[in-house]
Amino acid sequence: MGEEVRMSEYGGGGGGGGDDGGGDDRVSEWEAGLPSADDLAPLSQALISPELASAFSIAPEPSRTLHDVNRALESTLAGLRGHRTLSQGFSSNNEFKSFAEDRDAAVAEEADADGDGDGDGDGDGDGDGDGSGSRKMRKIDSAEEADSAMRTDNSVEDPSAKAMKRPRLVWTPQLHKRFVEVVAHLGIKNAVPKTIMQLMNVEGLTRENVASHLQKYRLYLKRMQGLSSEGPSASDPLFASTPVPQSLHESPGGGGGHANGHAPMPMPMPYGVPSHMPMPVYGHMGMQMGNSQGFQSNPYMLPQMDWSGNRCGSLVSYPNSGSNDK
DNA sequence: TAACCAATAT
DNA sequence: CATATTGGTT
């Protein structure tokens, strides 16, 4: 059929990593449309203030961090272009490994092996396919729970154990913003979980996290599409706060079709911008706050608060080190 | 295989 | 309701 959008992502030799691209076409487009300094700027700009970062000691080197993302971008593209599994490519390539500080301490667990999946191993892992462990573990877990109905105590993590369920990710406006920006710049079409995750470059974010959110986001877009006039800001606070990008880009008609009169123009990425320090936030589970729409009511309010407690203290250690790419 | 997507479960 | 998890496809 006309739409080849789907293009099989056969791993095939070159493809590797899902090669979402199906080809060079897509990549080309990426290069062109990717980083409009314009877009990128806000992206890298609006995060937490240096002070905050400093306070938490999470920002090792601003410049480094900055480069991280840029680097990541480049790497991503490069990786896609070349043939090598994205993730793998990253690993060998990344020089920003030194993110810092003490994250290692927290990571003590390591557990990445199963670490719920993302084991940085590469990323392939988590897909359910991993066969290795994540899924298995989970299954067992739930089975146990269901079976025995409820183990009164124990529960919750034993540090010693190697499997720790990752806490629910809370999509803060900041995170969501990043997300939207990335999606916008990728174009709805190329915006797939893995890529988004990598471009967001947020530590601890998993592909599944993004996938889930992406799903919701798509629904939101669709819904909004149908309703042209109307400003139901009250309905979707979080999303409403984010400008809906005109992301209706069409990819090059795939092989042979060039509906788009746009010559692929490789665009260097001339940014030089501020730093950013993305940080995923988790909520404490066990508590189902019936009150869903809490702070989100006001998009303008930037709740950057909770982070303080997390880092130092206690559980919830992020999966792996600085380079998130899985 | 690994990734995506949509549906479903928590 | 927001996320996570699962199953089916590509």
Tab-separated table of C-alpha atoms (C1' of nucleotides) in Angstrom:
chain	number	residue	atom	x	y	z
A	1	MET	CA	0.000	0.000	0.000
A	2	GLY	CA	0.869	3.463	-0.310
A	3	GLU	CA	2.055	3.844	3.102
A	4	GLU	CA	5.245	2.235	3.798
A	5	VAL	CA	5.566	3.983	6.930
A	6	ARG	CA	6.052	0.856	8.741
A	7	MET	CA	8.972	-0.437	6.845
A	8	SER	CA	10.148	-3.482	8.466
A	9	GLU	CA	12.856	-2.859	10.828
A	10	TYR	CA	14.570	-5.965	10.087
A	11	GLY	CA	17.661	-5.971	12.004
A	12	GLY	CA	19.494	-7.227	9.128
A	13	GLY	CA	23.135	-6.807	9.228
A	14	GLY	CA	23.381	-3.164	8.848
A	15	GLY	CA	20.286	-2.178	10.453
A	16	GLY	CA	21.088	-3.155	13.810
A	17	GLY	CA	19.301	-1.425	16.455
A	18	GLY	CA	16.078	-1.334	14.860
A	19	ASP	CA	17.375	0.851	12.273
A	20	ASP	CA	14.294	2.603	12.462
A	21	GLY	CA	15.385	4.300	9.582
A	22	GLY	CA	14.698	2.076	7.070
A	23	GLY	CA	17.184	3.855	5.412
A	24	ASP	CA	19.154	6.763	4.672
A	25	ASP	CA	16.208	8.767	3.709
A	26	ARG	CA	15.015	9.106	7.112
A	27	VAL	CA	18.332	9.872	8.471
A	28	SER	CA	18.814	12.569	5.989
A	29	GLU	CA	15.693	14.126	7.020
A	30	TRP	CA	16.780	13.984	10.555
A	31	GLU	CA	19.868	15.822	9.865
A	32	ALA	CA	17.977	18.506	8.193
A	33	GLY	CA	15.180	18.900	10.533
A	34	LEU	CA	16.704	17.964	13.700
A	35	PRO	CA	18.309	20.561	15.639
A	36	SER	CA	17.079	23.859	14.781
A	37	ALA	CA	19.027	25.821	17.168
A	38	ASP	CA	15.772	27.293	17.940
A	39	ASP	CA	14.305	24.186	19.158
A	40	LEU	CA	17.248	22.797	20.749
A	41	ALA	CA	17.794	25.842	22.703
A	42	PRO	CA	14.730	25.616	24.757
A	43	LEU	CA	15.303	22.024	25.043
A	44	SER	CA	18.569	22.302	26.652
A	45	GLN	CA	17.752	25.424	28.322
A	46	ALA	CA	14.824	24.924	30.452
A	47	LEU	CA	15.815	22.572	33.079
A	48	ILE	CA	16.952	23.070	36.502
A	49	SER	CA	18.949	25.937	37.583
A	50	PRO	CA	22.589	25.522	38.162
A	51	GLU	CA	22.149	26.389	41.703
A	52	LEU	CA	19.798	23.631	42.216
A	53	ALA	CA	22.074	21.292	40.502
A	54	SER	CA	24.945	22.433	42.523
A	55	ALA	CA	23.007	22.045	45.606
A	56	PHE	CA	22.437	18.470	44.884
A	57	SER	CA	25.776	17.938	43.439
A	58	ILE	CA	24.303	16.500	40.432
A	59	ALA	CA	25.844	18.741	37.933
A	60	PRO	CA	29.393	17.797	37.597
A	61	GLU	CA	30.411	19.774	34.654
A	62	PRO	CA	28.012	21.972	32.950
A	63	SER	CA	29.846	22.028	29.782
A	64	ARG	CA	30.241	18.362	29.818
A	65	THR	CA	26.665	17.822	30.350
A	66	LEU	CA	25.875	20.118	27.618
A	67	HIS	CA	28.062	18.335	25.296
A	68	ASP	CA	26.534	15.220	26.414
A	69	VAL	CA	23.387	15.928	24.686
A	70	ASN	CA	24.924	17.318	21.644
A	71	ARG	CA	27.215	14.478	21.580
A	72	ALA	CA	24.388	12.145	22.052
A	73	LEU	CA	22.638	13.630	19.178
A	74	GLU	CA	25.549	13.288	16.930
A	75	SER	CA	26.220	9.891	18.113
A	76	THR	CA	22.726	8.916	17.535
A	77	LEU	CA	22.787	10.078	14.043
A	78	ALA	CA	26.104	8.599	13.423
A	79	GLY	CA	25.057	5.404	14.910
A	80	LEU	CA	21.991	5.253	12.803
A	81	ARG	CA	23.883	6.055	9.758
A	82	GLY	CA	26.600	3.634	10.266
A	83	HIS	CA	25.766	0.158	11.017
A	84	ARG	CA	26.146	-0.735	14.525
A	85	THR	CA	23.772	-1.144	17.222
A	86	LEU	CA	23.015	2.186	18.527
A	87	SER	CA	23.598	1.352	22.005
A	88	GLN	CA	26.710	-0.474	21.418
A	89	GLY	CA	28.041	2.313	19.402
A	90	PHE	CA	27.397	4.618	22.185
A	91	SER	CA	29.191	2.677	24.700
A	92	SER	CA	32.326	2.522	22.801
A	93	ASN	CA	32.078	6.033	21.823
A	94	ASN	CA	30.952	7.885	24.748
A	95	GLU	CA	33.471	9.901	26.407
A	96	PHE	CA	31.204	11.483	28.851
A	97	LYS	CA	31.231	8.553	30.978
A	98	SER	CA	32.297	10.578	33.835
A	99	PHE	CA	29.099	11.946	34.913
A	100	ALA	CA	30.152	12.023	38.236
A	101	GLU	CA	30.282	12.043	41.529
A	102	ASP	CA	28.894	9.393	43.393
A	103	ARG	CA	26.436	7.874	41.314
A	104	ASP	CA	28.445	4.814	41.506
A	105	ALA	CA	27.846	4.574	45.122
A	106	ALA	CA	24.219	4.463	44.532
A	107	VAL	CA	24.569	2.059	41.782
A	108	ALA	CA	26.087	-0.359	44.062
A	109	GLU	CA	23.333	-2.647	43.316
A	110	GLU	CA	24.347	-2.883	39.805
A	111	ALA	CA	21.818	-5.438	39.128
A	112	ASP	CA	21.730	-4.170	35.763
A	113	ALA	CA	21.841	-7.615	34.646
A	114	ASP	CA	18.279	-7.681	35.255
A	115	GLY	CA	17.859	-4.362	36.488
A	116	ASP	CA	14.608	-4.244	35.236
A	117	GLY	CA	15.547	-4.193	32.000
A	118	ASP	CA	17.321	-1.496	30.986
A	119	GLY	CA	20.313	-2.885	31.936
A	120	ASP	CA	22.447	-0.756	30.168
A	121	GLY	CA	23.697	-3.679	28.573
A	122	ASP	CA	22.310	-2.298	25.636
A	123	GLY	CA	18.930	-1.821	25.544
A	124	ASP	CA	17.777	-4.635	23.816
A	125	GLY	CA	17.062	-6.043	26.950
A	126	ASP	CA	14.042	-4.730	28.057
A	127	GLY	CA	11.886	-5.439	25.288
A	128	ASP	CA	10.214	-8.366	26.440
A	129	GLY	CA	12.284	-10.310	24.269
A	130	ASP	CA	15.048	-10.211	26.594
A	131	GLY	CA	14.225	-13.505	27.668
A	132	SER	CA	16.840	-13.102	30.084
A	133	GLY	CA	15.428	-11.961	33.012
A	134	SER	CA	13.448	-8.987	33.416
A	135	ARG	CA	10.282	-10.404	32.274
A	136	LYS	CA	10.786	-13.683	33.939
A	137	MET	CA	11.449	-12.076	37.175
A	138	ARG	CA	8.448	-9.955	36.997
A	139	LYS	CA	6.279	-12.803	36.195
A	140	ILE	CA	7.430	-14.742	39.092
A	141	ASP	CA	7.007	-11.828	41.225
A	142	SER	CA	3.482	-11.198	40.385
A	143	ALA	CA	2.669	-14.795	40.471
A	144	GLU	CA	3.952	-15.000	43.908
A	145	GLU	CA	2.045	-12.077	44.988
A	146	ALA	CA	-1.115	-13.187	43.451
A	147	ASP	CA	-0.747	-16.633	44.720
A	148	SER	CA	-0.019	-16.021	48.217
A	149	ALA	CA	-2.314	-13.197	48.102
A	150	MET	CA	-0.037	-11.078	50.031
A	151	ARG	CA	3.073	-11.586	51.843
A	152	THR	CA	2.551	-9.497	54.795
A	153	ASP	CA	5.934	-8.374	55.371
A	154	ASN	CA	8.935	-8.715	53.357
A	155	SER	CA	7.864	-7.121	50.241
A	156	VAL	CA	9.782	-4.250	49.095
A	157	GLU	CA	13.204	-4.560	48.220
A	158	ASP	CA	15.910	-6.326	49.720
A	159	PRO	CA	18.902	-4.588	48.797
A	160	SER	CA	20.628	-7.802	48.613
A	161	ALA	CA	18.292	-9.163	46.145
A	162	LYS	CA	19.007	-8.193	42.736
A	163	ALA	CA	15.695	-7.193	41.490
A	164	MET	CA	14.214	-4.007	42.484
A	165	LYS	CA	11.098	-2.839	40.965
A	166	ARG	CA	11.549	0.538	39.587
A	167	PRO	CA	9.278	3.131	41.065
A	168	ARG	CA	6.673	4.707	38.971
A	169	LEU	CA	8.044	7.428	36.879
A	170	VAL	CA	6.381	10.723	37.331
A	171	TRP	CA	6.240	12.831	34.280
A	172	THR	CA	6.907	16.231	35.540
A	173	PRO	CA	6.253	19.179	33.336
A	174	GLN	CA	9.929	19.387	32.760
A	175	LEU	CA	10.218	15.883	31.592
A	176	HIS	CA	7.149	16.203	29.533
A	177	LYS	CA	8.454	19.311	28.007
A	178	ARG	CA	11.630	17.652	26.992
A	179	PHE	CA	9.605	14.894	25.603
A	180	VAL	CA	7.430	17.132	23.547
A	181	GLU	CA	10.326	19.047	22.227
A	182	VAL	CA	12.113	16.003	21.118
A	183	VAL	CA	9.061	14.562	19.549
A	184	ALA	CA	8.343	17.770	17.799
A	185	HIS	CA	11.741	17.927	16.354
A	186	LEU	CA	11.822	14.414	15.301
A	187	GLY	CA	8.510	14.782	13.675
A	188	ILE	CA	5.655	12.703	14.733
A	189	LYS	CA	6.674	10.258	12.191
A	190	ASN	CA	10.096	9.544	13.366
A	191	ALA	CA	9.283	9.838	16.926
A	192	VAL	CA	9.633	6.403	18.270
A	193	PRO	CA	10.335	5.442	21.799
A	194	LYS	CA	13.889	4.448	21.452
A	195	THR	CA	14.935	7.501	19.602
A	196	ILE	CA	13.026	9.753	21.828
A	197	MET	CA	14.546	8.209	24.824
A	198	GLN	CA	17.995	8.650	23.468
A	199	LEU	CA	17.510	12.174	22.395
A	200	MET	CA	15.984	13.139	25.623
A	201	ASN	CA	19.055	11.919	27.237
A	202	VAL	CA	17.487	11.680	30.571
A	203	GLU	CA	19.062	9.341	32.905
A	204	GLY	CA	16.948	6.556	34.107
A	205	LEU	CA	14.358	6.861	31.472
A	206	THR	CA	13.537	3.627	29.867
A	207	ARG	CA	12.195	2.970	26.488
A	208	GLU	CA	9.053	1.676	28.007
A	209	ASN	CA	8.563	4.780	30.003
A	210	VAL	CA	8.738	6.783	26.898
A	211	ALA	CA	6.624	4.407	24.941
A	212	SER	CA	3.881	4.648	27.412
A	213	HIS	CA	3.957	8.357	27.508
A	214	LEU	CA	4.212	8.577	23.802
A	215	GLN	CA	1.107	6.569	23.477
A	216	LYS	CA	-0.759	8.934	25.623
A	217	TYR	CA	0.663	11.874	23.840
A	218	ARG	CA	-0.470	10.555	20.532
A	219	LEU	CA	-3.933	10.135	21.807
A	220	TYR	CA	-3.844	13.617	23.048
A	221	LEU	CA	-2.800	14.931	19.693
A	222	LYS	CA	-5.471	13.033	17.977
A	223	ARG	CA	-8.076	14.217	20.263
A	224	MET	CA	-7.019	17.734	19.860
A	225	GLN	CA	-6.944	17.438	16.193
A	226	GLY	CA	-10.615	16.807	16.086
A	227	LEU	CA	-11.363	19.781	18.143
A	228	SER	CA	-10.156	22.814	16.487
A	229	SER	CA	-11.524	25.677	18.293
A	230	GLU	CA	-11.714	25.438	21.949
A	231	GLY	CA	-9.392	26.046	24.698
A	232	PRO	CA	-10.024	23.384	27.144
A	233	SER	CA	-7.054	24.159	29.146
A	234	ALA	CA	-8.653	22.574	32.061
A	235	SER	CA	-8.843	19.223	30.473
A	236	ASP	CA	-5.285	18.474	29.765
A	237	PRO	CA	-3.205	20.613	31.899
A	238	LEU	CA	0.002	18.941	31.313
A	239	PHE	CA	-0.334	18.690	27.633
A	240	ALA	CA	-2.069	21.951	27.304
A	241	SER	CA	0.895	23.590	28.772
A	242	THR	CA	2.951	22.327	25.955
A	243	PRO	CA	2.460	23.926	22.657
A	244	VAL	CA	1.430	21.421	20.169
A	245	PRO	CA	4.020	21.509	17.568
A	246	GLN	CA	3.037	21.365	14.047
A	247	SER	CA	4.441	18.008	13.804
A	248	LEU	CA	2.920	16.788	10.723
A	249	HIS	CA	6.002	16.274	8.786
A	250	GLU	CA	6.000	13.717	6.158
A	251	SER	CA	8.949	11.675	5.605
A	252	PRO	CA	10.337	11.374	2.173
A	253	GLY	CA	8.049	9.168	0.417
A	254	GLY	CA	10.256	6.404	1.093
A	255	GLY	CA	11.908	4.842	-1.796
A	256	GLY	CA	11.457	6.773	-4.873
A	257	GLY	CA	8.720	9.057	-3.998
A	258	HIS	CA	9.657	12.543	-3.400
A	259	ALA	CA	6.596	14.335	-2.533
A	260	ASN	CA	8.554	16.710	-0.600
A	261	GLY	CA	10.327	19.346	-2.532
A	262	HIS	CA	12.872	19.706	0.077
A	263	ALA	CA	16.324	18.779	-0.700
A	264	PRO	CA	18.007	17.055	2.094
A	265	MET	CA	20.361	19.488	3.534
A	266	PRO	CA	22.749	18.364	6.083
A	267	MET	CA	22.750	20.786	8.799
A	268	PRO	CA	25.490	21.048	11.252
A	269	MET	CA	24.417	21.692	14.674
A	270	PRO	CA	25.594	25.003	15.675
A	271	TYR	CA	24.438	25.316	19.072
A	272	GLY	CA	26.154	26.510	21.953
A	273	VAL	CA	23.853	26.639	24.598
A	274	PRO	CA	23.251	26.398	28.159
A	275	SER	CA	23.394	23.262	30.049
A	276	HIS	CA	20.685	21.126	31.231
A	277	MET	CA	20.347	18.538	33.810
A	278	PRO	CA	17.413	16.370	33.251
A	279	MET	CA	16.268	14.325	36.037
A	280	PRO	CA	13.579	11.804	36.261
A	281	VAL	CA	11.378	11.933	39.215
A	282	TYR	CA	9.723	9.068	40.841
A	283	GLY	CA	6.826	8.990	43.110
A	284	HIS	CA	6.549	6.963	46.167
A	285	MET	CA	4.437	4.134	45.390
A	286	GLY	CA	2.064	2.414	47.557
A	287	MET	CA	0.098	5.520	47.691
A	288	GLN	CA	-2.555	5.904	45.149
A	289	MET	CA	-3.417	9.426	45.443
A	290	GLY	CA	-6.899	9.633	44.295
A	291	ASN	CA	-6.250	13.146	43.535
A	292	SER	CA	-4.945	12.871	40.097
A	293	GLN	CA	-4.835	16.381	39.064
A	294	GLY	CA	-2.724	17.880	41.628
A	295	PHE	CA	-0.169	20.398	40.790
A	296	GLN	CA	-0.538	19.990	37.148
A	297	SER	CA	-3.380	22.341	37.271
A	298	ASN	CA	-1.056	25.118	36.731
A	299	PRO	CA	1.444	24.493	34.054
A	300	TYR	CA	3.269	27.563	34.909
A	301	MET	CA	4.258	26.273	38.185
A	302	LEU	CA	7.411	24.369	37.929
A	303	PRO	CA	7.572	21.910	40.637
A	304	GLN	CA	11.180	21.231	40.944
A	305	MET	CA	11.254	20.221	44.440
A	306	ASP	CA	11.275	16.697	45.402
A	307	TRP	CA	14.558	15.875	43.998
A	308	SER	CA	16.289	16.793	47.087
A	309	GLY	CA	15.331	13.763	48.950
A	310	ASN	CA	16.077	11.247	46.391
A	311	ARG	CA	19.583	11.394	45.410
A	312	CYS	CA	21.262	11.054	48.619
A	313	GLY	CA	19.424	9.005	50.570
A	314	SER	CA	18.088	6.090	49.702
A	315	LEU	CA	16.619	3.727	47.478
A	316	VAL	CA	15.785	4.593	44.066
A	317	SER	CA	19.064	4.635	42.539
A	318	TYR	CA	19.030	5.222	38.933
A	319	PRO	CA	19.762	2.331	36.760
A	320	ASN	CA	23.024	3.185	35.430
A	321	SER	CA	25.489	5.665	34.896
A	322	GLY	CA	25.634	8.866	33.172
A	323	SER	CA	24.984	7.860	29.726
A	324	ASN	CA	21.587	6.715	29.719
A	325	ASP	CA	21.407	5.244	26.381
A	326	LYS	CA	20.336	1.796	26.684
B	1	DT	C1'	16.127	-10.280	17.204
B	2	DA	C1'	14.614	-6.081	18.567
B	3	DA	C1'	11.308	-2.404	18.337
B	4	DC	C1'	6.779	-0.580	17.712
B	5	DC	C1'	2.137	-0.167	18.769
B	6	DA	C1'	-2.184	-0.791	20.783
B	7	DA	C1'	-4.595	-2.917	24.482
B	8	DT	C1'	-4.894	-4.089	29.049
B	9	DA	C1'	-3.713	-4.186	33.952
B	10	DT	C1'	-2.324	-2.007	38.118
C	1	DC	C1'	-6.168	9.090	35.889
C	2	DA	C1'	-1.403	8.085	35.040
C	3	DT	C1'	1.895	4.457	34.248
C	4	DA	C1'	3.288	-0.185	33.727
C	5	DT	C1'	2.928	-4.385	31.620
C	6	DT	C1'	1.611	-7.585	28.091
C	7	DG	C1'	0.608	-9.452	23.442
C	8	DG	C1'	0.593	-9.261	18.877
C	9	DT	C1'	3.154	-7.405	14.574
C	10	DT	C1'	6.493	-5.833	11.669
